[in-house]
Amino acid sequence: MNAAAALTKKDFETDQDVRWCPGCGDYAVLAQVQKLMPTLGIPRENFAFISGIGCSSRFPYYMETYGMHSIHGRAPAIASGLKLARPELSVWVVTGDGDALAIGGNHFIHAMRRNIGLKILLLNNRIYGLTKGQYSPTSLLGMKTKSTPQGSIDRPFSPVAVALGAGATFVARTVDSDLAHMAGVLKRAAEHQGTAFVEIYQNCIVFNDGAYDAITDKSMRDDTRLMLEHGKPLLYGKERNKGIRLRGMEPEAVTLGENGVTESDLLVHDEAAEHGGLAFLLSQFDVPTLPVPLGVFREVGAPSYEEMNNGLQADARERRGQGDLASLFNSGDTWTIV
Amino acid sequence: MNAAAALTKKDFETDQDVRWCPGCGDYAVLAQVQKLMPTLGIPRENFAFISGIGCSSRFPYYMETYGMHSIHGRAPAIASGLKLARPELSVWVVTGDGDALAIGGNHFIHAMRRNIGLKILLLNNRIYGLTKGQYSPTSLLGMKTKSTPQGSIDRPFSPVAVALGAGATFVARTVDSDLAHMAGVLKRAAEHQGTAFVEIYQNCIVFNDGAYDAITDKSMRDDTRLMLEHGKPLLYGKERNKGIRLRGMEPEAVTLGENGVTESDLLVHDEAAEHGGLAFLLSQFDVPTLPVPLGVFREVGAPSYEEMNNGLQADARERRGQGDLASLFNSGDTWTIV
Amino acid sequence: MSGAAAAVDVGLERRTAPRPVEELDSVVIRFVGDSGDGMQLTGNEFSRAIAKAGHDFATHPDYPSEIRAPTGTLFGVSGYQIQFASRQVFTSGDAPDVLVAMNPAALKTNLSDVKNGGTIIANSGAFTDNSLAKAGYAANPLKDGSLGNYRVYEIDISGLTALALKDSGLSKKDVGRCKNYYALGLMLSLYSRPLDKEEGDVRKKFAKKPQLAEANVLALRAGYAYVEATEMFITSYRVRAADIRAGTYRSLTGNHATALGFVAASELSGVPLFLGSYPITPATDILHELAALKHFNVTTFQAEDEIAGICSAIGASYGGVLGMTTTSGPGMALKTEALGLAVMLELPLVIVNVQRGGPSTGLPTKIEQSDLLQAIYGRNGECPLPVIAANSPSDCFDCAMEAFRIAVKYMTPVILLTDGGIGNAAEPWRIPDPASLPKLEVKFRTDPEGYQAYARDANLARSWVRPGTPGLEHRVGGLEKDFLTGNISQDPLNHQRMVDVRAAKVAGIARDIPPTRVEGPAQGDLLIVGWGSTYGSIVQAREQAVAEGHAVAHVHLRHLNPFPSDLGDILKRYKTVLVPEMNLGQLSRLLRERYLIDVVQLNKVQGKPFKVSEIYDRIIELCNGVPKGVSKGVSK
Amino acid sequence: MSGAAAAVDVGLERRTAPRPVEELDSVVIRFVGDSGDGMQLTGNEFSRAIAKAGHDFATHPDYPSEIRAPTGTLFGVSGYQIQFASRQVFTSGDAPDVLVAMNPAALKTNLSDVKNGGTIIANSGAFTDNSLAKAGYAANPLKDGSLGNYRVYEIDISGLTALALKDSGLSKKDVGRCKNYYALGLMLSLYSRPLDKEEGDVRKKFAKKPQLAEANVLALRAGYAYVEATEMFITSYRVRAADIRAGTYRSLTGNHATALGFVAASELSGVPLFLGSYPITPATDILHELAALKHFNVTTFQAEDEIAGICSAIGASYGGVLGMTTTSGPGMALKTEALGLAVMLELPLVIVNVQRGGPSTGLPTKIEQSDLLQAIYGRNGECPLPVIAANSPSDCFDCAMEAFRIAVKYMTPVILLTDGGIGNAAEPWRIPDPASLPKLEVKFRTDPEGYQAYARDANLARSWVRPGTPGLEHRVGGLEKDFLTGNISQDPLNHQRMVDVRAAKVAGIARDIPPTRVEGPAQGDLLIVGWGSTYGSIVQAREQAVAEGHAVAHVHLRHLNPFPSDLGDILKRYKTVLVPEMNLGQLSRLLRERYLIDVVQLNKVQGKPFKVSEIYDRIIELCNGVPKGVSKGVSK
Ligand SMILES: Cc1ncc(C[n+]2csc(CCOP(=O)(O)OP(=O)(O)O)c2C)c(N)n1
Ligand SMILES: Cc1ncc(C[n+]2csc(CCOP(=O)(O)OP(=O)(O)O)c2C)c(N)n1
Ligand code: SF4
Ligand code: SF4
Ligand SMILES: [Mg+2]
Ligand SMILES: [Mg+2]
């Protein structure tokens, strides 16, 4: 098991029955993650998967790695402790829209700002699955659920915007049904130093089926989603003739060739933009007025929290030498009674 | 007391000794708020001030209104319940950087997204005052405090960015030492429908004295702060010859007249921009590279949560009539035993 | 018919000779199948039919924590048990007389519970090699003689449903979904219930999908006819109608009853209701119910977490409405800091904990009553508050009202304990006339003259003031406060006084608790003391023992803090006190501590309610002189 | 000198005749002034000087919750009390012999505590009209004869300090800040301590501000000289050095000692230490101390809230380091859900609750011990865990090590209770030789052969595995788990077994607790049982009673869950058991429940420690036969 090179997807499957509903989007994510693991060159025993509570949070039971299915909303906090204590581990958090953004909102934003080396996968089905269908902080306005029989009156979060607002250094979005895209985004997340946040649109076939039809349905998805590529203009559409232009500071969907619009009028994607204004603008896009961006919104470099923490310890040792109990006890004012 | 018109600042002062350190910035905020109250045309008994725990959270004791000094971090949640139960009240939350953004982060972002009619004043001194000087989520990197003797390794939040990321409809910033500016911003907040968030830079003379010197010191502040005005170009500087220009999506400080820059090259402030990209960009500004914006970053209209909630109730009554116990009890399948 | 019955595959030819009908006193039926098989629906529909026949009944749904586990797996089995009888029924029954098993996994996981010699109706069509393998059967139990102790009826419910619906035009998948109605028809016929009412109900339920409605009606009829047409069942059964108090009834789960109780409290007091809650199994249904009642003076707020749930309710209470929050174990843990605030603020507030299996996430869909000590002691500081518990689904209605009565009279948070068993189980509820309900008077102070925020009345309650009342502006908070003004006070003696008065206020509620009802002899050898959902099992166990000539008394506590003031005296009148609990002895600890008496514990922590027999056996042991010092659990 | 002394305003002329020195057994001195007056510093410096003189001592700092209250207000008064003696000292003393009052507010709020006939040294310069008014004095108490019962020394400390520093070049404000060193000099002289060491210390402390250092040295000298020079004090005093065990000592607060204990646990076991914590009074100093020790294998993480504090520690423990968290009452409430998880995960973890006045935010800077029942019962479900408590500042060191010893040996979270009194108070700590400390062995499992995540050893502990160990990959979680594999299990009997085994594991720790030490007769009329910081008061009260011929025994419990296995027997050997607690009787409840014995409660909930006399009086009452049934509090 030690030779990371020899690992395969199978090595990351456990003997536990997978207990999601047949047809649940979670299966696809699990499969992609199990496929990704052996490609990272990390020994299996150095992975840890931490989750909260929710359908999606059953994830660790199916990963033949170290793992914890913890309590609702707290996975980022637990994972932060683990990562700080053991920076050499590859620590992944798997969470849901309720887990991460309802009860766990605080730990979520603090993980983002600290830039601690966690890979956070948020399986967003815009519903509480495990508790059988209440609306979540990402459910759309007006959505009828068990707890909102007249329709929700809560404006939804954009998880990407919340992450950006909290200072995230890596923010991406993908969707359960596009395996290739998911694979690419997950790989990028794995390679990022510091907190990597990936929102995964995930279909809950039981309580919110079709939530993402607008962007997954083959007949229309090319016109409703915007595949982000660093350094490339924001182009989309079946004929790749639609694009995003800036008007003042407001985005606008335009068609190439109409009203003299050319590719050079379009916004160019820049993951690394220091101030993140573009990423934030993109986080506000939604159908029907604007296409839904998929891909990496932002990736900027910054020292990771665990690195800086290591630095503090190294510094302290350099200045004071490795700690020694006897001299610690005897420091400060002492007196001797004979 | 009922005639709101006749009220004065004095009517909003309590008989309790104000227990902040002499010289604390909190005094100025208290005075401005007490001044503002009588101008709002609201009877005194219709105000409620809710706070958490912290130096700043002592605020309600000094306001001769209804009020609650609750528990650490939970003021937005308590205030939300109060506002929903009693939408006709004017409900204010007073909080600190620790109270709102450390322990209270979750309630803070959810208040923002719901757009519930709370006025939230965050007295940001970038330190935990009440517990005597630990760093807070807004403390600068490298800051030495009691809990960070080697300097903080936590990247600070921009409270304005967090609020924007969470979907806030009104976001502003002011500073304790500029009374006139604070008065204007508070008034705007009071008038906003939905959640109004105001960050107030506040000096803690004991544990973080001088945190805002760069933008409050008379000798330099004109060059370090950017006073936001809707519809006006982003101009600043003692000679009002500096401004902000956009380069791609990145902001840049420029000097009028240099390299042919004219006022028309500058970004124009737009509080109401639908997608909030400009507001977000501004939230990332900080000295020394860019001036610190003060004023209203964003104000957009959206129905308030309590309004929508009233709507649900009205709808339900319209459809089903005012609820009646007997018919509620007897609804569904019943059978009679004789 | 003992041993595996021969496989039968008959059509629907009508038999002419009438079949004999056997009269029964009571029957326990359990429907089991895949989570996707609609067993909860079948069970519910069956109990409705039973109810309308004038039986008393009690149910126990038992479903996996997975939403929709893969078909055929052991962990995906969902069950619904009902007991109905010609007399009063208190539990869903110890052991099923009849098990309706829709697949091998369901048979496997439930067989051991079935009464020796009981009946098994097996959907033989689902006993395929594949599904047998999934259930871990090496051989087909219907064929290998392993069910020798049972009366087994093999019916290819899947196949017969498909046959009945072959012209329906439905997809195979949809046809598969109709088989629960076939099973329902079968059972209705077997237990001599008419079909017509049920047909109407199906059509109502599927009003928006008329094709499905007709298919389900067809399946229902086919199942019904099957019993009439075949010779498989030699007799049908009839349970005589119970001798039930006259009145209009409906079937109600505990969570539903809780919700109705709160709405009643609001209507009776004229004060709006505010629920701040975060979903958690098994409490969420209270939120669902109340969310659908916005035409009353009801606001529901699905908060971002449990802390915001209780905090929003505290805010609402400060605003002068009936604030409340609902949750279960782990959520309760999160609310304990804010509960302390509510105790300090002295505002009315009701917290419902629908207990589940613990500790931690534990067994979320299973039953337990292990949060009692948390309710009483689980806060920092000296932080007393009243705790009450409901003992059955319909008792939840009364307890919800009682909770608010105490909360507003004493200006205090009140914890109401129910559990997942009560919450999800249904029983008939005799619908009360709203005019007959106890009054709930709420007085807000409006007079500024001499107002002191923490001045107290004879019950030691301070006054409730609605913000918006001129001249009564005041501040409250979580720091210790002056005995009268409520201003912050650090004075040592004032703190002592406040700690003492908060304790005295809660203790004083004992004066307000009616005399404790003792079932059975007023003194003697054995008293059983219970609380919460063990009620039914204890009642039936005691009745059995009494029927056999043993003198046994029973006290069931609604008020757990404070205890009724007569409880100490009552306990001392018996030689032995037996305390059955679904925990390791939490009430036992309280009784020992308060009254310095030893008690005999009977503890079961298995995620399942007590069987009547488990309590009965212990009673008999104690009556027969087995040393009482041997506290023990069941079935280890 | 009785009554108000005449105002004196002398210079610094040197007296020639030596003053008589009076020998004392013990002295209690309290320094009081504005929060800004530096009383904590003065007190600390004084106790250091006292310590070096070979006295035993105990201190009690008492400061307002305001950071820096406006000068002269009653609520802004800060105090520091020290008792030092020629014998062992256990408390900071009931009533000050000497009160050093830096302003009228300080005099007003503290006067009633001073021993009758005691000494008051008043900074007369601060008794201005303005400050008298702020303190609510209608007339100057130094002048109106109201202090007739005390020996009053009026010294214009403000003025004399200014005089001494007139050439220092310091601003008026800075000069004002030096007056605490003047007061210190005064007291050192009065109690015959040499000046030279102190001067060196001042220079060290203000090394970065040499001008201020010199000014403070001048003030110190001036105060010192004042006593020598004036005729005001007729005698000086000397307290003989105590007969203290040989060794090297330092002065240590409980919070500091706790931090050192944890570092020791880490060093002794070779396992790194991880503290996840959120600041809260009075626990934060532990975080401060550990944050400064990063050259050890120590990581400190200031989390976003208490929940993240404990959760990060759980993550760290799962990672194979010593995870811990520190907090106080309200923060403890927030951690209870995660504590349940830790119990399920069966990972070592230490939770320190430095208790404060409750409930809710309560009295954050005051002392109380009312979180005991929360520690034991405050979680959902059956969720047992060990609880221990420290009884003095230096005992915190031992208890911190003991907590980790239990945590790693039994793979369990452990709660360590201290309180704000212990946490902030200082006492001499005899510095141990690290080699003499108890070993702390930690074994991580590395062998994949036959590994089962929940297999247990003889102590019922499962094994600890560090992620990164090949072949031992496994998952843990908060759902109920299989007895061996740790996989999710919903099996009823497995749940019972796990609930039972978790309880048995914690109960089994009793085997590991040394025999209980009983001070005094092994049986008899009266046993005092205490826990936590009441230790000193009980010891001294008992000693007094014993000195007067009463036979009284004392047991002080470190282990509160489980109790030592011999406790029940011990309790039964005495006719009366007296339990003094700074709560409404939480240990009393536990003793009643566990041992079915009645106890006499002595409760005080005033934010202040017991006075020795309060316990002594109750002892004497009980010895003299006052009915023991009358449980009562003090000074109501
Ligand atoms: C403290 C606590 N509160 C509430 C719950 C109940 N609960 C479990 S999962 C969940 C929400 C799940 O939604 P999400 O995170 O979106 O996950 P999904 O099931 O949709 O994958 C809730 C409310 C719990 N287990 N613990
Ligand atoms: C549950 C809980 N945790 C911690 C504390 C301790 N505490 C009180 S205020 C505070 C932080 C105050 O900082 P901030 O909100 O910035 O307010 P400031 O004092 O700076 O105005 C902390 C940690 C508490 N009272 N309650
Ligand atoms: S309920 Fe929804 S999210 Fe949960 S397992 Fe089923 S399909 Fe997936
Ligand atoms: S500590 Fe700081 S924030 Fe608190 S009252 Fe003093 S100056 Fe103000
Ligand atoms: Mg979800
Ligand atoms: Mg602050």
Short mmCIF file of C-alpha atoms and ligand atoms in Angstrom, two decimals, chain A residues 19-27 55-56 125 127-130 132 202-208, chain C residues 67-68, ligand 3:
data_model
loop_
_atom_site.label_atom_id
_atom_site.label_comp_id
_atom_site.label_asym_id
_atom_site.label_seq_id
_atom_site.Cartn_x
_atom_site.Cartn_y
_atom_site.Cartn_z
CA ARG A 19 -25.97 4.15 0.82
CA TRP A 20 -27.15 6.88 -1.48
CA CYS A 21 -30.37 6.75 -3.44
CA PRO A 22 -30.01 5.12 -6.81
CA GLY A 23 -29.42 7.93 -9.30
CA CYS A 24 -28.01 10.36 -6.75
CA GLY A 25 -25.38 12.73 -8.10
CA ASP A 26 -23.10 11.87 -5.21
CA TYR A 27 -22.03 8.64 -6.91
CA CYS A 55 -26.18 12.62 2.46
CA SER A 56 -23.00 13.94 0.91
CA ASN A 125 -28.03 20.05 -4.36
CA ILE A 127 -31.78 21.06 -0.58
CA TYR A 128 -31.38 19.24 2.71
CA GLY A 129 -31.30 15.67 1.49
CA LEU A 130 -30.71 13.65 4.62
CA LYS A 132 -35.82 14.69 3.64
CA GLN A 202 -25.20 17.86 -7.58
CA ASN A 203 -28.57 16.49 -8.49
CA CYS A 204 -30.75 15.15 -5.67
CA ILE A 205 -33.03 12.86 -7.55
CA VAL A 206 -35.46 12.53 -4.69
CA PHE A 207 -36.01 15.98 -3.30
CA ASN A 208 -34.81 18.42 -5.93
CA ILE C 67 -33.16 8.36 2.34
CA ARG C 68 -33.63 5.64 -0.23
S1 SF4 E 3 -31.86 12.23 -0.80
FE1 SF4 E 3 -30.98 13.22 -2.62
S2 SF4 E 3 -28.88 13.79 -2.03
FE2 SF4 E 3 -29.61 12.27 -0.55
S3 SF4 E 3 -28.86 10.31 -1.33
FE3 SF4 E 3 -30.98 10.60 -2.08
S4 SF4 E 3 -30.72 11.59 -4.10
FE4 SF4 E 3 -28.77 11.79 -3.02
#
